[in-house]
Amino acid sequence: MAEVIRMPKMSDTMEEGVIASWLKKEGDEVSSGDVLAEVETDKATMELESYQDGVLLHIGVKEKEAVPVDGILAVIGEKGEDYKHLLEEAESGTSDNGSKETDKEEKPEKKSADKIDTSNINASIIRMPKMSDTMEEGVIASWLKKKGDKVESGDILAEVETDKATMELEAYEDGTLLYTAVEEGNGVPVDGVIAIIGDEGADYEALLKAEEQSSDDSAEEEKKGEAPSQTSNDSAPSQPASSQPAQSTTSSNGRIKASPLAKKIASEKGIDLSQVNGSGPDGRVVKADVEDFTPSQAQERTAEAGQPSVTIPQVVGEEKSEKVELSQMRKTIAKRLSDSKFTAPHFYLTMEVNMDKAIEARKSMNEVSPVKISFNDMVVKAAAAALRQHPDINVSWKGDHIVKHQHIHMGVAVAIPEGLIVPVVRFADSKSLSHISAEIRGLAQKAKDKKLKPEEFSGGTFSISNLGMFGIEEFTAIINPPEACIMAVGGIKETVIVKDGEMYAGNVMKVTLSCDHRAVDGAVGSAFLKTFKELLEDPVRILI
């Protein structure tokens, strides 16, 4: 009997997986234990095994596509077996929805038959342009033209107050201002109707009805789950025979009147419009003024004003950005750490550790150790030993209760190109320094190769994040839930140490403990740090 293969939950934080590659194709014979595909999770790339014999009848997901946990991946059954009813059942009532969608589709077709014809109306709608990258609506500060006025291309229709400045709204066609949709002081969303300009006597009311009809159609599409067509954020909204911002004002309030084309050319050439003499109406700067402008004109004007002349160099560059899709790991990091930061009340405890004896001890250990021991290995071992003495730190927050762990599993944050992962050294307090060192190196390499198994990156009871190798002296880390604490480790710095009234050169390292105040109190965290400091300042003690 055919069976649907679904996306399994391959880690405790996994919400969806990406099919990295299919190792079997439709029609292939499959045996139990065969690997069907490689799945990229938020932690690693893992293999999807078959748990039955048969033929791969159907593949429902292409390579590089994401599938939520429990989503349909494929169907395995006997050769020639009808499996389509399984997909219909799995998709939970698609046939009913399909019939409803068909009914809904008929309604827009009926509406489109009655759609208002505006092709013979010699008038155009003026919409609210997007005058800044953050603008969502504009407020009509004042109308400079009123209904019935004759309008020419380039005339200022109104002053618009945005989230950045008060700017002028220009007309880009000749005609009569037939209609104004907004009173002074009222706001209009970007791309909303502001006014209508056209031939005198044109039926602008039909344009407004057509606009309402279009809005109703868009709302109907949204109900059907179809996103209405929108302009990309990377470009300005479409404006049929409309207007765009002119960041100029009358000379009475200190702003400059200039045509949009003049502004564009001035921007490209790096020319300050305040230095250009306008030859248009009321001193308006036009295209020819900018093209004929020379820096000497600016110097003459500033000299006339009794100010020292300054020549501003022209800087020409290209603005360029790139959209980068989020990996599964980056999505999970963002979600989990946001949840941690905004739900767990963090508090921080910072302490300096004298590393002089640790430096000497490491040098001596590496003379006999089968693997090179790092300072991070010593930090992990000392933290594990301190946790054994302070079990109230080795806990997890579970919402309505706290879990106190008898075992000590140390999470060690590892940076990889896709983000950050925290492999776990299990029973770290019972392992030697050389054992810990070899294990951390092996786990770090597996993390970079995306070969970690679920049990190698889950189940941690305490985490360490070390940025000392990057020259960071001190930082705070966000707790890795459900753990209650994480320790941020800075670099070792040579500095002046004062002891018993005497100064000498020494080496110190700062550590900061981030604690979830719901599970750990300040006194408990401080006692743990004190023990950690004592162990690391006399490393022989961590070997006992």
Coordinates of C-alpha atoms in Angstrom, one line a residue:
M1 CA 0.0 0.0 0.0
A2 CA 1.3 3.5 -0.9
E3 CA 2.5 5.7 1.8
V4 CA 3.2 9.5 2.0
I5 CA 6.7 10.5 3.1
R6 CA 6.7 13.7 5.2
M7 CA 9.4 16.1 6.3
P8 CA 10.6 14.7 9.7
K9 CA 11.6 17.0 12.6
M10 CA 15.4 16.4 12.6
S11 CA 16.3 18.7 15.5
D12 CA 14.6 20.3 18.5
T13 CA 14.6 23.7 16.8
M14 CA 13.8 22.6 13.2
E15 CA 10.7 24.2 11.7
E16 CA 11.4 23.5 8.0
G17 CA 14.0 21.8 5.8
V18 CA 15.4 22.4 2.4
I19 CA 15.9 19.5 -0.1
A20 CA 19.6 19.8 -0.9
S21 CA 19.5 17.0 -3.4
W22 CA 17.4 14.0 -4.3
L23 CA 19.4 10.7 -4.4
K24 CA 16.5 8.8 -5.9
K25 CA 14.2 9.8 -8.7
E26 CA 10.6 8.9 -9.6
G27 CA 10.3 5.3 -10.7
D28 CA 13.3 4.1 -8.8
E29 CA 13.1 0.9 -6.7
V30 CA 13.6 1.7 -3.0
S31 CA 14.5 -0.5 -0.1
S32 CA 14.1 0.1 3.6
G33 CA 17.3 2.0 4.7
D34 CA 18.0 3.6 1.4
V35 CA 18.8 7.3 1.5
L36 CA 16.1 9.2 -0.5
A37 CA 17.5 12.7 -0.2
E38 CA 19.8 15.1 1.6
V39 CA 18.0 17.6 3.8
E40 CA 19.5 20.9 4.9
T41 CA 18.2 21.8 8.4
D42 CA 19.0 24.7 10.7
K43 CA 21.9 22.7 12.1
A44 CA 23.4 20.5 9.5
T45 CA 22.8 18.6 6.2
M46 CA 21.3 15.3 7.0
E47 CA 20.1 12.2 5.2
L48 CA 16.4 11.2 4.7
E49 CA 16.0 7.5 4.8
S50 CA 13.2 5.3 3.5
Y51 CA 11.5 3.0 6.1
Q52 CA 9.7 0.8 3.6
D53 CA 10.3 -1.1 0.3
G54 CA 8.6 -0.2 -2.9
V55 CA 8.8 2.3 -5.8
L56 CA 9.2 6.0 -5.5
L57 CA 5.9 6.9 -7.2
H58 CA 5.9 10.7 -6.7
I59 CA 8.3 13.5 -5.7
G60 CA 6.4 16.6 -4.5
V61 CA 9.3 19.0 -3.9
K62 CA 12.1 20.2 -6.1
E63 CA 15.7 20.5 -5.0
K64 CA 16.5 23.7 -3.1
E65 CA 12.9 24.2 -2.1
A66 CA 11.9 24.5 1.6
V67 CA 9.3 22.2 3.2
P68 CA 7.8 22.7 6.7
V69 CA 8.0 19.9 9.2
D70 CA 5.4 17.3 8.4
G71 CA 5.0 18.7 4.9
I72 CA 4.6 16.2 2.0
L73 CA 7.9 15.1 0.3
A74 CA 7.1 12.0 -1.7
V75 CA 5.0 8.9 -2.1
I76 CA 6.3 5.3 -2.0
G77 CA 4.2 2.3 -3.0
E78 CA 3.9 -0.6 -5.5
K79 CA 4.6 0.0 -9.1
G80 CA 1.6 1.4 -11.0
E81 CA -0.4 2.0 -7.7
D82 CA -2.8 4.9 -7.7
Y83 CA -1.6 7.3 -5.0
K84 CA -3.4 10.6 -6.0
H85 CA -6.2 10.1 -3.4
L86 CA -3.5 10.0 -0.7
L87 CA -2.2 13.4 -1.7
E88 CA -5.8 14.8 -1.8
E89 CA -6.4 13.5 1.7
A90 CA -3.1 14.8 3.0
E91 CA -3.8 18.2 1.7
S92 CA -6.9 18.3 3.8
G93 CA -10.0 19.1 1.8
T94 CA -8.5 20.7 -1.3
S95 CA -11.4 19.6 -3.4
D96 CA -13.8 21.5 -1.3
N97 CA -11.6 24.6 -1.3
G98 CA -11.1 24.1 -5.0
S99 CA -14.8 24.4 -5.7
K100 CA -15.0 27.4 -3.6
E101 CA -12.1 29.0 -5.4
T102 CA -13.8 28.3 -8.7
D103 CA -16.9 30.1 -7.4
K104 CA -14.8 33.0 -6.3
E105 CA -13.1 33.2 -9.6
E106 CA -16.4 33.5 -11.4
K107 CA -17.3 36.7 -9.5
P108 CA -14.3 38.8 -10.7
E109 CA -15.1 37.6 -14.3
K110 CA -18.6 39.0 -13.9
K111 CA -17.2 42.2 -12.5
S112 CA -14.7 42.6 -15.3
A113 CA -17.6 42.4 -17.8
D114 CA -19.1 45.4 -16.1
K115 CA -15.8 47.3 -15.8
I116 CA -16.1 51.0 -16.3
D117 CA -14.5 52.2 -19.6
T118 CA -12.3 55.2 -18.9
S119 CA -10.3 55.2 -22.2
N120 CA -12.3 58.1 -23.6
I121 CA -12.0 60.3 -20.5
N122 CA -9.3 63.0 -21.1
A123 CA -8.3 63.3 -17.4
S124 CA -5.7 61.7 -15.2
I125 CA -5.6 60.8 -11.5
I126 CA -2.8 62.4 -9.4
R127 CA -1.5 60.1 -6.7
M128 CA 0.6 60.6 -3.6
P129 CA 4.2 59.8 -4.7
K130 CA 6.7 58.1 -2.4
M131 CA 8.9 61.1 -1.5
S132 CA 11.3 59.2 0.8
D133 CA 12.4 55.6 1.4
T134 CA 10.5 55.5 4.7
M135 CA 7.4 57.4 3.7
E136 CA 4.1 55.6 4.1
E137 CA 1.8 58.6 3.8
G138 CA 1.9 62.4 3.2
V139 CA -0.1 65.2 4.6
I140 CA -1.4 68.0 2.4
A141 CA 0.0 71.1 4.2
S142 CA -1.5 73.5 1.7
W143 CA -3.1 73.6 -1.7
L144 CA -1.5 76.2 -4.1
K145 CA -4.1 75.5 -6.7
K146 CA -7.8 75.2 -6.2
K147 CA -10.6 73.3 -8.0
G148 CA -11.3 74.9 -11.4
D149 CA -7.8 76.5 -11.8
K150 CA -5.9 76.1 -15.0
V151 CA -2.7 74.1 -14.5
E152 CA 0.4 73.8 -16.7
S153 CA 3.2 71.2 -16.5
G154 CA 5.6 72.3 -13.9
D155 CA 3.1 74.2 -11.7
I156 CA 3.1 73.4 -8.0
L157 CA -0.2 71.9 -7.0
A158 CA 0.4 71.6 -3.3
E159 CA 2.8 71.4 -0.4
V160 CA 3.2 67.9 1.0
E161 CA 4.5 67.2 4.5
T162 CA 6.3 63.9 4.7
D163 CA 8.2 62.1 7.5
K164 CA 11.4 63.9 6.3
A165 CA 10.5 67.4 5.1
T166 CA 7.8 69.6 3.5
M167 CA 8.0 69.2 -0.3
E168 CA 6.3 70.4 -3.4
L169 CA 4.0 68.4 -5.6
E170 CA 4.3 69.3 -9.2
A171 CA 1.9 68.7 -12.2
Y172 CA 3.3 67.0 -15.2
E173 CA 0.5 67.9 -17.7
D174 CA -1.6 70.8 -18.8
G175 CA -5.3 71.0 -18.0
T176 CA -7.9 72.0 -15.4
L177 CA -7.8 70.9 -11.8
L178 CA -11.2 69.1 -11.8
Y179 CA -11.1 67.5 -8.4
T180 CA -9.2 67.6 -5.1
A181 CA -9.7 64.5 -2.9
V182 CA -8.1 65.7 0.3
E183 CA -8.5 68.8 2.4
E184 CA -5.5 70.7 3.9
G185 CA -4.2 69.0 7.0
N186 CA -5.3 65.5 6.0
G187 CA -3.1 62.6 5.2
V188 CA -3.0 60.4 2.1
P189 CA -1.3 57.0 1.9
V190 CA 1.4 56.5 -0.7
D191 CA -0.2 55.9 -4.1
G192 CA -3.6 57.2 -2.8
V193 CA -5.7 59.6 -4.9
I194 CA -5.0 63.3 -4.4
A195 CA -6.6 65.1 -7.3
I196 CA -7.7 64.8 -11.0
I197 CA -6.4 67.0 -13.8
G198 CA -7.9 67.0 -17.3
D199 CA -10.0 68.7 -19.9
E200 CA -12.6 71.1 -18.6
G201 CA -15.9 69.2 -18.3
A202 CA -14.3 65.8 -18.4
D203 CA -16.2 63.1 -16.5
Y204 CA -13.9 62.7 -13.6
E205 CA -16.5 61.0 -11.5
A206 CA -16.3 58.0 -13.8
L207 CA -12.6 57.8 -13.1
L208 CA -13.3 57.8 -9.3
K209 CA -15.8 55.0 -9.7
A210 CA -13.3 53.0 -11.8
E211 CA -10.7 53.5 -9.0
E212 CA -13.2 52.2 -6.4
Q213 CA -14.0 49.2 -8.6
S214 CA -10.2 48.5 -8.9
S215 CA -9.9 48.7 -5.1
D216 CA -12.8 46.2 -4.7
D217 CA -11.1 43.8 -7.1
S218 CA -7.9 44.0 -5.2
A219 CA -9.7 43.2 -2.0
E220 CA -11.4 40.2 -3.6
E221 CA -8.0 38.9 -4.8
E222 CA -6.6 39.2 -1.2
K223 CA -9.5 37.2 0.1
K224 CA -8.6 34.5 -2.4
G225 CA -5.1 34.5 -1.1
E226 CA -3.7 36.1 -4.2
A227 CA -1.3 38.9 -3.5
P228 CA -2.3 42.1 -5.5
S229 CA 0.2 43.4 -7.8
Q230 CA 2.5 45.9 -6.1
T231 CA 5.5 47.9 -7.1
S232 CA 8.8 46.6 -5.9
N233 CA 10.3 48.4 -2.9
D234 CA 13.4 49.0 -5.0
S235 CA 11.5 51.4 -7.4
A236 CA 9.1 54.3 -7.0
P237 CA 5.3 53.5 -7.2
S238 CA 3.7 53.8 -10.6
Q239 CA 1.9 57.1 -11.2
P240 CA -0.2 57.4 -14.4
A241 CA 0.4 60.8 -15.8
S242 CA 0.9 61.9 -12.3
S243 CA 3.4 63.8 -10.3
Q244 CA 6.6 63.2 -8.4
P245 CA 8.3 65.2 -5.6
A246 CA 10.1 68.4 -6.2
Q247 CA 12.2 69.1 -3.2
S248 CA 12.1 72.9 -3.7
T249 CA 10.3 75.8 -2.2
T250 CA 9.8 79.5 -2.7
S251 CA 12.7 81.8 -1.9
S252 CA 10.7 83.4 0.9
N253 CA 11.2 80.5 3.2
G254 CA 14.8 79.6 2.1
R255 CA 14.0 76.7 -0.2
I256 CA 14.9 76.6 -3.9
K257 CA 12.5 76.3 -6.8
A258 CA 13.8 73.9 -9.4
S259 CA 12.4 71.5 -12.0
P260 CA 12.7 67.8 -11.3
L261 CA 14.9 67.3 -14.4
A262 CA 17.2 70.2 -13.2
K263 CA 17.4 68.4 -9.8
K264 CA 18.3 65.1 -11.4
I265 CA 21.1 66.6 -13.5
A266 CA 22.4 68.6 -10.5
S267 CA 22.5 65.5 -8.4
E268 CA 24.4 63.5 -11.0
K269 CA 26.9 66.3 -11.5
G270 CA 27.3 67.1 -7.8
I271 CA 26.0 70.7 -8.2
D272 CA 24.5 72.5 -5.2
L273 CA 21.3 74.1 -6.6
S274 CA 21.6 77.0 -4.2
Q275 CA 24.5 78.2 -6.2
V276 CA 22.7 78.1 -9.5
N277 CA 20.9 81.2 -11.0
G278 CA 17.4 80.3 -12.1
S279 CA 16.1 81.7 -15.4
G280 CA 12.6 80.2 -15.2
P281 CA 9.4 81.9 -13.8
D282 CA 10.0 83.4 -10.4
G283 CA 13.7 82.5 -10.5
R284 CA 13.0 78.8 -11.0
V285 CA 16.1 76.7 -11.9
V286 CA 15.6 74.7 -15.1
K287 CA 17.6 72.2 -17.1
A288 CA 19.6 74.8 -19.1
D289 CA 20.6 76.6 -15.9
V290 CA 22.3 73.5 -14.5
E291 CA 23.9 72.5 -17.8
D292 CA 25.4 76.0 -18.2
F293 CA 26.5 76.2 -14.6
T294 CA 30.2 76.6 -13.8
P295 CA 31.9 76.7 -10.3
S296 CA 33.1 80.3 -11.1
Q297 CA 29.4 81.4 -10.8
A298 CA 29.2 80.0 -7.3
Q299 CA 32.5 81.8 -6.4
E300 CA 31.2 85.1 -7.7
R301 CA 27.9 84.8 -5.8
T302 CA 29.7 83.9 -2.5
A303 CA 32.1 86.8 -3.1
E304 CA 29.2 89.1 -3.6
A305 CA 27.7 87.9 -0.3
G306 CA 31.0 88.7 1.4
Q307 CA 31.7 85.0 2.2
P308 CA 34.9 83.0 1.4
S309 CA 34.5 80.9 -1.7
V310 CA 34.9 77.1 -1.4
T311 CA 35.2 74.7 -4.3
I312 CA 33.4 71.5 -3.5
P313 CA 34.9 68.5 -5.3
Q314 CA 32.5 66.3 -7.3
V315 CA 32.1 62.8 -6.1
V316 CA 30.5 60.3 -8.4
G317 CA 29.6 56.8 -7.3
E318 CA 27.1 54.0 -7.9
E319 CA 24.6 53.0 -5.2
K320 CA 24.4 49.2 -5.2
S321 CA 22.8 46.7 -2.9
E322 CA 22.2 43.0 -3.0
K323 CA 19.4 40.9 -1.6
V324 CA 20.7 37.8 0.3
E325 CA 18.2 35.0 1.1
L326 CA 18.3 33.7 4.7
S327 CA 19.6 30.2 5.2
Q328 CA 17.6 27.8 7.4
M329 CA 20.3 28.2 10.1
R330 CA 20.1 32.0 10.0
K331 CA 16.3 31.9 10.3
T332 CA 16.5 29.7 13.3
I333 CA 19.2 31.8 15.0
A334 CA 17.1 34.9 14.5
K335 CA 14.0 33.3 15.9
R336 CA 15.5 31.6 18.9
L337 CA 17.8 34.4 20.0
S338 CA 14.9 37.0 19.6
D339 CA 12.7 34.8 21.7
S340 CA 15.5 34.5 24.3
K341 CA 16.3 38.2 24.4
F342 CA 12.7 39.3 24.6
T343 CA 11.3 36.7 27.0
A344 CA 14.2 35.9 29.3
P345 CA 15.1 38.7 31.7
H346 CA 18.9 38.8 31.2
F347 CA 21.3 40.1 33.8
Y348 CA 25.1 40.2 33.5
L349 CA 28.0 39.6 35.8
T350 CA 31.6 40.5 34.7
M351 CA 34.8 39.4 36.5
E352 CA 38.5 39.7 35.7
V353 CA 40.6 36.5 35.9
N354 CA 44.4 36.6 36.4
M355 CA 45.7 34.3 33.7
D356 CA 49.5 34.3 34.7
K357 CA 49.4 30.8 36.2
A358 CA 47.1 29.5 33.5
I359 CA 49.6 30.6 30.8
E360 CA 52.4 28.8 32.6
A361 CA 50.3 25.7 33.2
R362 CA 49.2 25.5 29.5
K363 CA 52.8 25.7 28.4
S364 CA 53.7 22.9 30.7
M365 CA 50.7 20.7 29.7
N366 CA 51.4 21.1 26.0
E367 CA 54.9 19.6 26.5
V368 CA 53.3 16.2 27.4
S369 CA 49.7 16.4 26.0
P370 CA 48.9 14.3 22.9
V371 CA 46.9 17.2 21.5
K372 CA 47.4 21.0 21.8
I373 CA 45.4 22.4 24.7
S374 CA 44.0 25.9 24.1
F375 CA 42.9 28.5 26.7
N376 CA 39.3 27.8 25.6
D377 CA 39.7 24.1 26.6
M378 CA 40.9 25.2 30.0
V379 CA 37.9 27.6 30.3
V380 CA 35.5 24.7 29.4
K381 CA 37.1 22.4 32.0
A382 CA 37.1 25.1 34.7
A383 CA 33.5 26.1 34.0
A384 CA 32.4 22.4 34.1
A385 CA 34.2 21.9 37.5
A386 CA 32.6 25.1 38.9
L387 CA 29.2 23.9 37.8
R388 CA 29.7 20.7 39.8
Q389 CA 30.1 22.9 42.9
H390 CA 27.2 25.2 41.9
P391 CA 24.4 22.9 40.6
D392 CA 21.9 25.8 40.8
I393 CA 23.6 27.3 37.7
N394 CA 23.3 24.0 35.8
V395 CA 19.5 24.4 35.2
S396 CA 17.0 24.9 32.4
W397 CA 13.9 27.1 32.4
K398 CA 10.7 25.2 31.3
G399 CA 8.0 27.8 31.8
D400 CA 6.2 26.4 34.8
H401 CA 9.2 24.6 36.3
I402 CA 13.0 24.4 36.4
V403 CA 14.9 21.3 35.5
K404 CA 18.1 20.9 37.6
H405 CA 20.6 18.7 35.7
Q406 CA 22.8 16.2 37.4
H407 CA 24.9 15.8 34.3
I408 CA 27.1 18.6 32.8
H409 CA 26.9 19.0 29.1
M410 CA 28.9 22.1 27.9
G411 CA 27.9 23.9 24.7
V412 CA 30.7 25.5 22.9
A413 CA 29.7 28.2 20.3
V414 CA 31.3 27.7 16.9
A415 CA 31.2 30.3 14.1
I416 CA 30.6 28.9 10.6
P417 CA 29.8 30.7 7.3
E418 CA 26.1 30.2 7.7
G419 CA 25.9 31.5 11.2
L420 CA 26.5 30.1 14.7
I421 CA 26.1 26.6 16.0
V422 CA 26.7 25.2 19.5
P423 CA 28.1 21.6 19.6
V424 CA 27.9 19.9 23.0
V425 CA 30.7 18.3 25.0
R426 CA 28.9 15.7 27.1
F427 CA 29.9 15.0 30.7
A428 CA 32.7 17.6 30.4
D429 CA 33.5 17.6 34.1
S430 CA 34.5 13.9 33.9
K431 CA 36.9 14.4 30.9
S432 CA 40.5 15.3 30.8
L433 CA 41.8 18.5 29.2
S434 CA 43.3 16.6 26.3
H435 CA 40.0 14.7 25.8
I436 CA 38.0 18.0 25.8
S437 CA 40.5 19.6 23.4
A438 CA 40.3 16.7 20.9
E439 CA 36.5 16.5 21.1
I440 CA 36.0 20.3 20.6
R441 CA 38.2 20.3 17.5
G442 CA 36.4 17.3 16.1
L443 CA 32.9 18.9 16.7
A444 CA 34.0 22.2 15.3
Q445 CA 35.2 20.6 12.1
K446 CA 31.9 18.6 11.8
A447 CA 30.0 21.8 12.3
K448 CA 31.9 23.5 9.5
D449 CA 31.3 20.5 7.2
K450 CA 27.6 20.5 8.3
K451 CA 28.0 16.8 9.4
L452 CA 26.9 17.2 13.0
K453 CA 24.4 14.6 14.3
P454 CA 21.4 15.8 16.3
E455 CA 22.8 14.4 19.6
E456 CA 26.0 16.4 19.0
F457 CA 24.3 19.8 19.0
S458 CA 21.4 19.3 21.5
G459 CA 21.0 18.7 25.2
G460 CA 23.5 21.4 26.4
T461 CA 23.1 22.5 30.1
F462 CA 25.5 25.5 29.9
S463 CA 27.2 27.3 27.1
I464 CA 30.4 29.2 26.4
S465 CA 31.0 31.8 23.7
N466 CA 34.7 32.8 23.2
L467 CA 35.7 35.8 21.0
G468 CA 39.1 36.3 22.6
M469 CA 40.9 35.0 19.5
F470 CA 39.4 38.0 17.6
G471 CA 40.9 40.5 20.0
I472 CA 37.6 41.2 21.8
E473 CA 38.3 42.2 25.4
E474 CA 34.7 42.0 26.8
F475 CA 31.2 41.3 25.5
T476 CA 27.8 39.9 26.5
A477 CA 26.2 36.8 25.0
I478 CA 22.5 36.0 24.6
I479 CA 21.3 32.9 26.5
N480 CA 20.8 29.7 24.4
P481 CA 17.3 28.5 25.6
P482 CA 16.3 26.5 27.5
E483 CA 19.6 26.9 29.3
A484 CA 19.7 29.4 32.1
C485 CA 23.2 30.8 31.6
I486 CA 25.9 31.5 29.0
M487 CA 29.5 32.7 29.6
A488 CA 31.1 35.2 27.2
V489 CA 34.9 35.0 27.2
G490 CA 37.2 37.8 26.1
G491 CA 40.8 37.8 25.1
I492 CA 43.8 37.7 27.5
K493 CA 45.3 41.2 27.8
E494 CA 48.7 42.2 29.3
T495 CA 48.1 45.0 31.8
V496 CA 49.2 46.5 35.1
I497 CA 48.0 44.6 38.1
V498 CA 48.0 46.1 41.6
K499 CA 48.5 43.6 44.5
D500 CA 49.2 44.4 48.1
G501 CA 50.0 48.0 47.1
E502 CA 52.5 47.0 44.5
M503 CA 52.2 47.2 40.7
Y504 CA 53.4 44.6 38.3
A505 CA 52.8 43.5 34.7
G506 CA 50.3 40.6 34.4
N507 CA 47.8 39.0 32.1
V508 CA 44.0 39.3 32.7
M509 CA 41.0 37.9 31.0
K510 CA 37.4 39.2 31.4
V511 CA 34.4 36.9 31.5
T512 CA 30.8 37.9 31.5
L513 CA 28.0 35.6 32.7
S514 CA 24.6 36.1 31.2
C515 CA 21.9 34.8 33.5
D516 CA 18.1 34.2 33.1
H517 CA 16.8 35.9 36.2
R518 CA 13.7 33.7 36.2
A519 CA 16.0 30.7 37.1
V520 CA 19.2 32.1 38.5
D521 CA 19.7 34.9 41.1
G522 CA 22.6 37.3 41.2
A523 CA 24.2 35.8 44.4
V524 CA 24.1 32.3 42.8
G525 CA 25.8 33.6 39.6
S526 CA 28.4 35.5 41.5
A527 CA 29.3 32.5 43.6
F528 CA 29.8 30.4 40.5
L529 CA 32.0 33.1 38.9
K530 CA 34.1 33.3 42.1
T531 CA 34.7 29.6 42.0
F532 CA 35.5 29.7 38.2
K533 CA 38.0 32.5 38.8
E534 CA 39.7 30.5 41.6
L535 CA 40.0 27.4 39.5
L536 CA 41.5 29.2 36.5
E537 CA 43.9 31.3 38.6
D538 CA 45.3 28.0 40.1
P539 CA 44.8 25.5 37.2
V540 CA 46.2 22.6 39.2
R541 CA 42.8 22.5 41.0
I542 CA 40.8 21.7 37.9
L543 CA 42.9 18.5 37.5
I544 CA 41.8 17.2 40.9

